[in-house]
XYZ file of C-alpha atoms in Angstrom:
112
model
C 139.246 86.538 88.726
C 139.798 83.253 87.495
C 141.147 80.558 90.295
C 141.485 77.654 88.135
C 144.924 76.492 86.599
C 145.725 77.602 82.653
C 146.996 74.373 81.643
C 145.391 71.621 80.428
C 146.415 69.158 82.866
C 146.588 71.414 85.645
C 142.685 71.610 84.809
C 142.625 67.923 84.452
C 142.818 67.319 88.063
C 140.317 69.370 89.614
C 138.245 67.591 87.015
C 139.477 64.169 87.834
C 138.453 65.275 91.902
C 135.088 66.715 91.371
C 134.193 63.358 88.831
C 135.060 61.089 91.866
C 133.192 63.566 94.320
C 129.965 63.496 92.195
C 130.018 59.726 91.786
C 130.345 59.528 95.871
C 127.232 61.712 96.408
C 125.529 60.205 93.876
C 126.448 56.745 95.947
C 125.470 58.023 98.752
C 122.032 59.297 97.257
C 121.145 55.860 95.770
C 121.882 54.259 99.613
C 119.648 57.068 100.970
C 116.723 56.485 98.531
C 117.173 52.452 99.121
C 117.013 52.770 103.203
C 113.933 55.608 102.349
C 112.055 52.909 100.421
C 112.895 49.675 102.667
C 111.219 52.171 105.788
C 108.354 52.602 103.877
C 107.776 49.397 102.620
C 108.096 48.021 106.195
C 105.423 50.819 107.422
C 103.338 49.276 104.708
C 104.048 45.591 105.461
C 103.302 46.384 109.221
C 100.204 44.492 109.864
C 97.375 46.207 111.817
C 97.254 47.172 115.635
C 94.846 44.975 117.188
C 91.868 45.992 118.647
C 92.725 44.007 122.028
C 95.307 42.448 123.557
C 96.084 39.683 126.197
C 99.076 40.217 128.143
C 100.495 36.697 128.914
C 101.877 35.401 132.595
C 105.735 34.907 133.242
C 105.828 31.257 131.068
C 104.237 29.694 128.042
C 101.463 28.273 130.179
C 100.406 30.526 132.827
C 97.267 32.082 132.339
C 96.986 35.335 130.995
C 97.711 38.599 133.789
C 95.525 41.531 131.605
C 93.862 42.086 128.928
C 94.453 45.601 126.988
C 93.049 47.937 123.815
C 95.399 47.288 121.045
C 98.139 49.669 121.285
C 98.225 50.504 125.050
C 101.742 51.464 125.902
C 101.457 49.464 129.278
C 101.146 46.503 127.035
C 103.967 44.183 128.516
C 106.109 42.087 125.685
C 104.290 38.889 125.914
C 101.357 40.002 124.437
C 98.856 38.888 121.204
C 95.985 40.258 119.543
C 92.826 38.477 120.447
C 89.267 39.978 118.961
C 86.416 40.915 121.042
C 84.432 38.168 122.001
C 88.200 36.357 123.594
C 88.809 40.045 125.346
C 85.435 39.570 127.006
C 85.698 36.130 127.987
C 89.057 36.728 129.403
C 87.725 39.659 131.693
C 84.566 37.619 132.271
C 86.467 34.843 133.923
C 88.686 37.614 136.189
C 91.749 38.855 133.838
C 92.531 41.782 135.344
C 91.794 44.793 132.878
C 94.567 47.436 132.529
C 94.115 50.168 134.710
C 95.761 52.582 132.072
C 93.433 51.893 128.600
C 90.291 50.854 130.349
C 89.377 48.047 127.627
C 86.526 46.949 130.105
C 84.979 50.969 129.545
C 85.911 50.022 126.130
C 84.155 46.933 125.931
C 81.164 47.645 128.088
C 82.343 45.114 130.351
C 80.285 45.403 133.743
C 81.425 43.516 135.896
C 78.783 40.616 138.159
């Protein structure tokens, strides 16, 4: 059973459609492939977690409120990657250590 038209431009149309529905998905391929390889150039370009992290106060110069192992969810937004020796300094002089990652366990922070 043949459901295609006899004539040749009867024929010409479905061929006319399915040209211009190929080009679409290919359009659509191509902006698949270029969102694919922007996500995984920004996983690549994502620098490092950092090993700690001090949680700043409520403005630019309050002191910081806690200090955290890089990538603790309870991280707060004002936060920045310090390394070890700043972490320990920080809890040294009474930064309160989050309750949630333990960095003073972490650290071997004992506290006196």
């Amino acid at each position: 059973m043949n459901d295609l038209p006899p004539d040749l431009p009867g024929l010409r149309t479905p061929e006319t459609w399915l040209a211009l529905s190929l080009e679409r998905v290919r359009q659509h391929i191509a902006t698949a492939e270029r969102r694919d390889a922007e996500r995984q150039r920004g996983e690549q370009a994502r620098p490092p977690v950092p090993d700690w992290i001090l949680e700043g106060g409520l403005n630019r110069d309050a002191p910081p409120v806690a200090v955290h192992v890089g990538g603790c969810h309870m991280a707060g937004k004002r936060c920045k990657g310090v390394p070890r020796d700043v972490a320990l300094r920080a809890l040294a002089e009474g930064v309160e250590a989050c309750g949630h990652c333990r960095p003073d366990a972490e650290l071997g922070f004992i506290d006196g």
